mmCIF file of C-alpha atoms in Angstrom:
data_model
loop_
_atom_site.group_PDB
_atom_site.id
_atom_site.type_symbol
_atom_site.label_atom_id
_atom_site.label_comp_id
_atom_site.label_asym_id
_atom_site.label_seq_id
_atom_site.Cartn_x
_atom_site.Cartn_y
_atom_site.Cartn_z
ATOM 1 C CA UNK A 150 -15.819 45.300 10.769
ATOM 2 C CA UNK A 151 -14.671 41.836 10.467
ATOM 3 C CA UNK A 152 -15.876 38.690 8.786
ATOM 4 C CA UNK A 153 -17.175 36.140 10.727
ATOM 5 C CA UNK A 154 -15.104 32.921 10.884
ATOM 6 C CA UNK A 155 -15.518 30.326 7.871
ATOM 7 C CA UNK A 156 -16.470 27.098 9.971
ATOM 8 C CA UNK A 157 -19.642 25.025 10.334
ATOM 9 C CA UNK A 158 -22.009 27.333 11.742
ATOM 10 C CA UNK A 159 -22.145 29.344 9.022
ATOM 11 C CA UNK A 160 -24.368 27.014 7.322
ATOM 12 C CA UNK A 161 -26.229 25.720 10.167
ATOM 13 C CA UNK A 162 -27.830 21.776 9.167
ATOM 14 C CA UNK A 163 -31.200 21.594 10.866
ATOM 15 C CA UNK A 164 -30.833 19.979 14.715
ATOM 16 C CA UNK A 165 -27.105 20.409 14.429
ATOM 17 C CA UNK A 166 -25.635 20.651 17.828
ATOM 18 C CA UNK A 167 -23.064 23.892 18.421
ATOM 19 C CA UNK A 168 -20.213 22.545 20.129
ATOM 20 C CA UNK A 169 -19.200 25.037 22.920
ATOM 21 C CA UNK A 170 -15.462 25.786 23.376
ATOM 22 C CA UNK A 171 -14.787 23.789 25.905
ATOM 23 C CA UNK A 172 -16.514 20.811 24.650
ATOM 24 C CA UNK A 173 -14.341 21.201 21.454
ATOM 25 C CA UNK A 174 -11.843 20.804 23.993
ATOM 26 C CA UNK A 175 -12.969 17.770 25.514
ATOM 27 C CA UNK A 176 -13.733 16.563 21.539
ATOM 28 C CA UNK A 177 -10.369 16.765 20.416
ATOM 29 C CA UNK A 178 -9.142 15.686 23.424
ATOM 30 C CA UNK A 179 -11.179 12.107 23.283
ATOM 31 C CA UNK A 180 -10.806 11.917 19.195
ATOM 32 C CA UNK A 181 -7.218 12.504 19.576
ATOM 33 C CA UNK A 182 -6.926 9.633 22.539
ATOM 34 C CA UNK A 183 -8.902 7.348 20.394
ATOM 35 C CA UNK A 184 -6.723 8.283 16.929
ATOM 36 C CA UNK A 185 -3.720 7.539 18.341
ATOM 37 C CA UNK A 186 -4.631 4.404 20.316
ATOM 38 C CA UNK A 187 -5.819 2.773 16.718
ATOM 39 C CA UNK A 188 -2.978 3.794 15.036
ATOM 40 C CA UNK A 189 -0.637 2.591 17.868
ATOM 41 C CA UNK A 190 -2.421 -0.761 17.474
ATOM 42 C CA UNK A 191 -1.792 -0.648 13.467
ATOM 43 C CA UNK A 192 1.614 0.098 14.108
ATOM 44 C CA UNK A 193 2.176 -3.210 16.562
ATOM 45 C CA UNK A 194 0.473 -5.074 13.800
ATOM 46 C CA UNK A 195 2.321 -3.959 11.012
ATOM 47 C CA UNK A 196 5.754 -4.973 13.165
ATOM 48 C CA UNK A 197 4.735 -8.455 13.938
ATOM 49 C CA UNK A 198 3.291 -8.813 10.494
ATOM 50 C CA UNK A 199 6.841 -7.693 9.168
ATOM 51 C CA UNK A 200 9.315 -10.120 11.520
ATOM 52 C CA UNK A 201 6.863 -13.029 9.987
ATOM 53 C CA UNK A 202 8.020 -12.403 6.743
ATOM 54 C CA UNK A 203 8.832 -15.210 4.764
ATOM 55 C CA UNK A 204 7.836 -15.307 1.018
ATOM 56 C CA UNK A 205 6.977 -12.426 -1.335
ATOM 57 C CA UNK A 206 2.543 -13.229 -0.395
ATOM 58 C CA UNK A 207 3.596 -12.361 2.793
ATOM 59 C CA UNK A 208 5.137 -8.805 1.742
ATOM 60 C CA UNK A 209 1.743 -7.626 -0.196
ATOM 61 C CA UNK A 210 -0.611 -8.739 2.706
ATOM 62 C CA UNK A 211 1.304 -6.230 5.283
ATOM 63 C CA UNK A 212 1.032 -4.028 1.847
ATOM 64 C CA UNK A 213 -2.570 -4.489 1.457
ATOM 65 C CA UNK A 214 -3.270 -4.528 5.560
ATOM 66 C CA UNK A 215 -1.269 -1.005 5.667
ATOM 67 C CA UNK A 216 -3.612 -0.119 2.195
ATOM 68 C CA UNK A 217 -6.791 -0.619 4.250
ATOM 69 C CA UNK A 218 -6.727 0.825 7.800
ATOM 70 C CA UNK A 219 -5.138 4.109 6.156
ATOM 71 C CA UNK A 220 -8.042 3.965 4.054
ATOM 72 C CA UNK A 221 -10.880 2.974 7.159
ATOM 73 C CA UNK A 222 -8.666 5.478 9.821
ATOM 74 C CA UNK A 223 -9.046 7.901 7.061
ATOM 75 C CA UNK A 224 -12.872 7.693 6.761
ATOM 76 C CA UNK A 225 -13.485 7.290 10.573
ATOM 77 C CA UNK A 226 -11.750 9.727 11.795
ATOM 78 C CA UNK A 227 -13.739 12.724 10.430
ATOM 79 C CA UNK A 228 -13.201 15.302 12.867
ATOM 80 C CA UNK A 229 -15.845 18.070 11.397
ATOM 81 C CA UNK A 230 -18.233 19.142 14.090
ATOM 82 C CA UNK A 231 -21.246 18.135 11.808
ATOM 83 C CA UNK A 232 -19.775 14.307 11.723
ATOM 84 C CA UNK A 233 -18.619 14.036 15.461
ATOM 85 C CA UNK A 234 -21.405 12.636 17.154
ATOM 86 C CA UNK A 235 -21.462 9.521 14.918
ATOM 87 C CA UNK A 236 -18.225 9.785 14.901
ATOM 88 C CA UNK A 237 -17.671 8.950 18.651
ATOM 89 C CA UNK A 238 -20.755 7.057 18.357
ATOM 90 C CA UNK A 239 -18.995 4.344 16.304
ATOM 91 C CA UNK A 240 -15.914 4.779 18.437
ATOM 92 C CA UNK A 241 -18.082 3.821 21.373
ATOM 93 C CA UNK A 242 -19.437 1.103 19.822
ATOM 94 C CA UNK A 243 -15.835 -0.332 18.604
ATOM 95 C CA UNK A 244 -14.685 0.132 22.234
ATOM 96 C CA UNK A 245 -11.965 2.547 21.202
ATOM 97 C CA UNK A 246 -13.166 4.947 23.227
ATOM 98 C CA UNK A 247 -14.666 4.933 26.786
ATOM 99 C CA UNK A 248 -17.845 7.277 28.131
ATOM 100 C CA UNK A 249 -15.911 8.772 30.654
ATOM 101 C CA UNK A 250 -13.667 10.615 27.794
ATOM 102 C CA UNK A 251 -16.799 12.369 26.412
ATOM 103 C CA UNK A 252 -17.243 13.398 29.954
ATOM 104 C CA UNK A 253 -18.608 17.165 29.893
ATOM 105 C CA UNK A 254 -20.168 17.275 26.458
ATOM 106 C CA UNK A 255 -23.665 18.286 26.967
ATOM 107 C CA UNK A 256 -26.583 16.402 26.571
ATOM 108 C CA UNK A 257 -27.623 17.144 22.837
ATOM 109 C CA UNK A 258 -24.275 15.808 21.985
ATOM 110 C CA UNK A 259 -24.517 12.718 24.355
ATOM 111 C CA UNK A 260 -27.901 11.659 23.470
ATOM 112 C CA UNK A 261 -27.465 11.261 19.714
ATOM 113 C CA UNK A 262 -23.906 10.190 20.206
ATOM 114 C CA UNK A 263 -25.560 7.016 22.950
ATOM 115 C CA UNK A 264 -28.271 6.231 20.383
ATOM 116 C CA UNK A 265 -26.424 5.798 17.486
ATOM 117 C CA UNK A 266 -23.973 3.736 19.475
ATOM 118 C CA UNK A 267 -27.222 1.619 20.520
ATOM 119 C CA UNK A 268 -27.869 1.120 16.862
ATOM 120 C CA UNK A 269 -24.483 0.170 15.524
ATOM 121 C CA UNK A 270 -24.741 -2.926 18.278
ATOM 122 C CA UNK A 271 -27.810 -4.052 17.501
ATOM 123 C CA UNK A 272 -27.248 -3.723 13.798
ATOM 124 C CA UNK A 273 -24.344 -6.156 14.203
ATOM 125 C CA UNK A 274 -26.088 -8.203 16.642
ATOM 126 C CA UNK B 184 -4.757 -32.490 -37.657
ATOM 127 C CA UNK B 185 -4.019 -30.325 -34.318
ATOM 128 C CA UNK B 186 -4.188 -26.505 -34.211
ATOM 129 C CA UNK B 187 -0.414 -24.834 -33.687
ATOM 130 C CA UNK B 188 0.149 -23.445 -30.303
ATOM 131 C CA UNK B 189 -0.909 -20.423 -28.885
ATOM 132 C CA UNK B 190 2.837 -19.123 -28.439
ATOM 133 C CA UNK B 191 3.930 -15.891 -29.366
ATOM 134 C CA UNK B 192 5.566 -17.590 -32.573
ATOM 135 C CA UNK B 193 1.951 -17.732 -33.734
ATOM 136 C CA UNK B 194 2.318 -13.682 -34.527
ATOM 137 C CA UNK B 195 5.901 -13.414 -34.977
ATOM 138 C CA UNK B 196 7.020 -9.482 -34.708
ATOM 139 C CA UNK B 197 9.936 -8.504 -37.588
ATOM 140 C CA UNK B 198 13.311 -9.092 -35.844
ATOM 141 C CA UNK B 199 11.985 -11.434 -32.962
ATOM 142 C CA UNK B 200 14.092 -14.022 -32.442
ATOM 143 C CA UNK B 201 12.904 -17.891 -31.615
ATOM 144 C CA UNK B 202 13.480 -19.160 -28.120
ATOM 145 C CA UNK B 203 14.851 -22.546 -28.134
ATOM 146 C CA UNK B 204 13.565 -25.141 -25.574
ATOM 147 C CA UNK B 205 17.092 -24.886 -23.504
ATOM 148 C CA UNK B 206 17.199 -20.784 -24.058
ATOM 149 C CA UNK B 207 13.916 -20.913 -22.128
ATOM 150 C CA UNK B 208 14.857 -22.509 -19.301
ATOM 151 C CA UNK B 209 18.000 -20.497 -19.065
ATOM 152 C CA UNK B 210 16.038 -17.346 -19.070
ATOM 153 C CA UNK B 211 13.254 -18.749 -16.702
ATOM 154 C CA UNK B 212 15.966 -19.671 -14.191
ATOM 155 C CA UNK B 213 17.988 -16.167 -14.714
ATOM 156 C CA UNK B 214 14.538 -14.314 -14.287
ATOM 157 C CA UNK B 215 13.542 -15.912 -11.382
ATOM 158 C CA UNK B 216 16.829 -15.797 -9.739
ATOM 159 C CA UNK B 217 16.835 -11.718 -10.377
ATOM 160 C CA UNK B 218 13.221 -11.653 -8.893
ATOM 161 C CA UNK B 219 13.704 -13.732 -5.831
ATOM 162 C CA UNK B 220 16.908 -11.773 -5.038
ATOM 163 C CA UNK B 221 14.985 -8.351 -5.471
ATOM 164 C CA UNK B 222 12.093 -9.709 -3.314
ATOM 165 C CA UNK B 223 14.466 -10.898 -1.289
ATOM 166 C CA UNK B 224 15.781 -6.978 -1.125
ATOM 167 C CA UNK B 225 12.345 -5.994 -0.368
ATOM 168 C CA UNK B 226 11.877 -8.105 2.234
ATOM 169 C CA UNK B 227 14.664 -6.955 4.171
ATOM 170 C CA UNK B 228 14.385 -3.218 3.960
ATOM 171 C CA UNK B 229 10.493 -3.793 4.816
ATOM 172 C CA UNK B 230 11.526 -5.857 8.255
ATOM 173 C CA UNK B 231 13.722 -2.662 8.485
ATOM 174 C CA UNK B 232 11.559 -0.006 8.240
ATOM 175 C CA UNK B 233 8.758 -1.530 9.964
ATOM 176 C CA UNK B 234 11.078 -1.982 13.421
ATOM 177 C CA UNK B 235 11.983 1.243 13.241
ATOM 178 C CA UNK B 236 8.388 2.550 13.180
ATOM 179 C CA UNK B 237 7.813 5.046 16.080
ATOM 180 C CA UNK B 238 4.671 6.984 14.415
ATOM 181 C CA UNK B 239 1.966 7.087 11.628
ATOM 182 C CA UNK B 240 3.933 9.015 9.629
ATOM 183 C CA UNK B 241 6.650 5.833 9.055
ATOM 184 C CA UNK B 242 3.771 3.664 9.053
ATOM 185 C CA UNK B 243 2.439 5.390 6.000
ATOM 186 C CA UNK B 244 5.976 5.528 4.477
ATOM 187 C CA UNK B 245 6.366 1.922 4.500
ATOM 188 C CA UNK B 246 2.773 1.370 3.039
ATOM 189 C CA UNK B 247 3.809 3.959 -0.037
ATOM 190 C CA UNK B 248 7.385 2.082 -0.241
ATOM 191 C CA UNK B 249 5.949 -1.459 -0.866
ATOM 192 C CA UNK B 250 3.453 0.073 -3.123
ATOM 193 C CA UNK B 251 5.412 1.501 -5.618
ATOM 194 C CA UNK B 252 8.155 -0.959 -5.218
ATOM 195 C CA UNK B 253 5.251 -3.818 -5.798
ATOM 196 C CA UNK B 254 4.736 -1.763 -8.873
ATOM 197 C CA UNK B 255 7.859 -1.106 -9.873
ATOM 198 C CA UNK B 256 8.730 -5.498 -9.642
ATOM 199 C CA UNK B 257 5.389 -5.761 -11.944
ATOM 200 C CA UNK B 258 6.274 -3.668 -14.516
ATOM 201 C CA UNK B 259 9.692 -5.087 -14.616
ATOM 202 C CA UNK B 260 9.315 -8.383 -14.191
ATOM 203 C CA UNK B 261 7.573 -8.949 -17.290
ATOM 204 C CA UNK B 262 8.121 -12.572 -18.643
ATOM 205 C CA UNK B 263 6.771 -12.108 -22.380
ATOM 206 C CA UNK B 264 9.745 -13.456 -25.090
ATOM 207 C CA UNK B 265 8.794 -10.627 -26.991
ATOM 208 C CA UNK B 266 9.818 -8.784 -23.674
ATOM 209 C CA UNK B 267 12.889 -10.814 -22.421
ATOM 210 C CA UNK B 268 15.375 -8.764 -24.252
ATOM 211 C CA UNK B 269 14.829 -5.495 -22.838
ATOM 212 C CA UNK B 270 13.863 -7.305 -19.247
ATOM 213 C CA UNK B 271 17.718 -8.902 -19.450
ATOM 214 C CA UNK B 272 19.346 -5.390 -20.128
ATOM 215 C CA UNK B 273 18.057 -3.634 -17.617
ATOM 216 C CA UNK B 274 18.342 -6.217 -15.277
ATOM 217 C CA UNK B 275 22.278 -6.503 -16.535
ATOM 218 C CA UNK B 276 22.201 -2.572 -16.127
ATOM 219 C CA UNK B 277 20.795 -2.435 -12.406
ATOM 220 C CA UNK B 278 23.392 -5.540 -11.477
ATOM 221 C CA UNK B 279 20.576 -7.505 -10.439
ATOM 222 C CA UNK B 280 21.789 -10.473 -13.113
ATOM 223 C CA UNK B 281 25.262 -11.394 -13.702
ATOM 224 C CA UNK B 282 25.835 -11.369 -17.992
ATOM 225 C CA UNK B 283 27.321 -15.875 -16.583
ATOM 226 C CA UNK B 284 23.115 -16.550 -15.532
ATOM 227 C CA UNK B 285 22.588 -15.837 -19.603
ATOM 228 C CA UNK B 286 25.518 -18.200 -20.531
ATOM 229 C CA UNK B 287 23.871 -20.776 -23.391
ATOM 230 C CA UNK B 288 21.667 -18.373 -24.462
ATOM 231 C CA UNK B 289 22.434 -17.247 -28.431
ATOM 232 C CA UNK B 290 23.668 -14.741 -29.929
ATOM 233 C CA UNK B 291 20.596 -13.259 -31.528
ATOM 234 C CA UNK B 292 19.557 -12.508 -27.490
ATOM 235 C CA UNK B 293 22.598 -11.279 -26.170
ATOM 236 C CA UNK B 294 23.641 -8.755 -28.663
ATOM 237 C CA UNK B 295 20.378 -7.217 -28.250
ATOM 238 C CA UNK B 296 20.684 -7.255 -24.423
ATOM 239 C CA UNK B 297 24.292 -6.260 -24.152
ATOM 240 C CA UNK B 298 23.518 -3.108 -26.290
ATOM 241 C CA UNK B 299 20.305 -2.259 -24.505
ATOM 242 C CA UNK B 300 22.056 -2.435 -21.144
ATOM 243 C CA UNK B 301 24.902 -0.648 -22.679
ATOM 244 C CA UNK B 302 22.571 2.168 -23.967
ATOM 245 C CA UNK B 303 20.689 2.382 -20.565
ATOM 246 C CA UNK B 304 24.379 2.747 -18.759
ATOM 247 C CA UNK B 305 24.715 5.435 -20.870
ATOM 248 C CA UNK B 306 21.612 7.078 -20.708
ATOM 249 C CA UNK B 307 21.691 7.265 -16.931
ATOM 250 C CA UNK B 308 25.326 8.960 -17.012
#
């Protein structure tokens, strides 16, 4: 007899998606793309910020910059099954990822992921 | 009739010596020139760390290193008279301020601030 595995379904939320295996694959996959392409940008940032350098303001702004995308990469990048769809959603909506990278997710992940895309342009429209 | 000043001779401590006029802009032109060479410090190893950045990980390291070194220049940096003393000595003790930058300042400062430098030397040995 063995347990069965500690992860999300074990408290199903009502209309929550299960993500087959090899959409997990294709999840990571396109949250991992999109991580790293942020954090590459951060990075690039922080080194022109840093050869500007002049005066001491200068040193806390790249201090306070670095400060606040941790802090927004850290809440955006929330890569439990029951947050993915908005998740991608927003990354869809930020342009940091592309459609064709959630490419072979099914429907019931699509649909809510498209919609909730829709609403994050129209909010800021 | 006009009020006295708001200085910190208003509530003098036991054992606090007076600041002249000239002693206070000896030790405003001593502190300064300790703080702009340790931002100066900062500066450089931040322009150094941040071109060697190849992933999050340093990215995160530089964030934590100007954090707690803008800490660290806050809580040392601390231009109360009531202060200055201690602020000299360890300033004298970390060879960020040569004992010449306090020349013309009395007596009643820089025995205190020789012997707190002296006893941080030997604390740290």
């Amino acid at each position: 007899m063995t347990n069965p595995p500690a992860t999300q379904h074990s408290y199903p939320y009502q209309n929550q998606p299960i993500w087959s295996k090899s959409e997990k694959v294709i999840a990571r996959t396109a949250f991992d793309a999109a991580l790293g392409r942020e954090l590459h940008e951060v990075i690039q940032e922080a080194k022109r910020m840093a050869s500007q350098i002049q005066q001491s303001s200068d040193l806390w702004d790249l201090e306070h910059y670095l400060t606040q995308r941790r802090k927004e990469i850290d809440r955006k990048y929330d890569y439990r099954y029951s947050r993915l769809t908005h998740v991608f959603a927003r990354l869809l909506y930020e342009k940091r990822l592309r459609e064709e990278e959630l490419h072979g997710l099914r429907e019931d992940k699509l649909t809510p992921i498209r919609s909730f895309a829709k609403f994050l342009a129209e909010d800021a429209a």
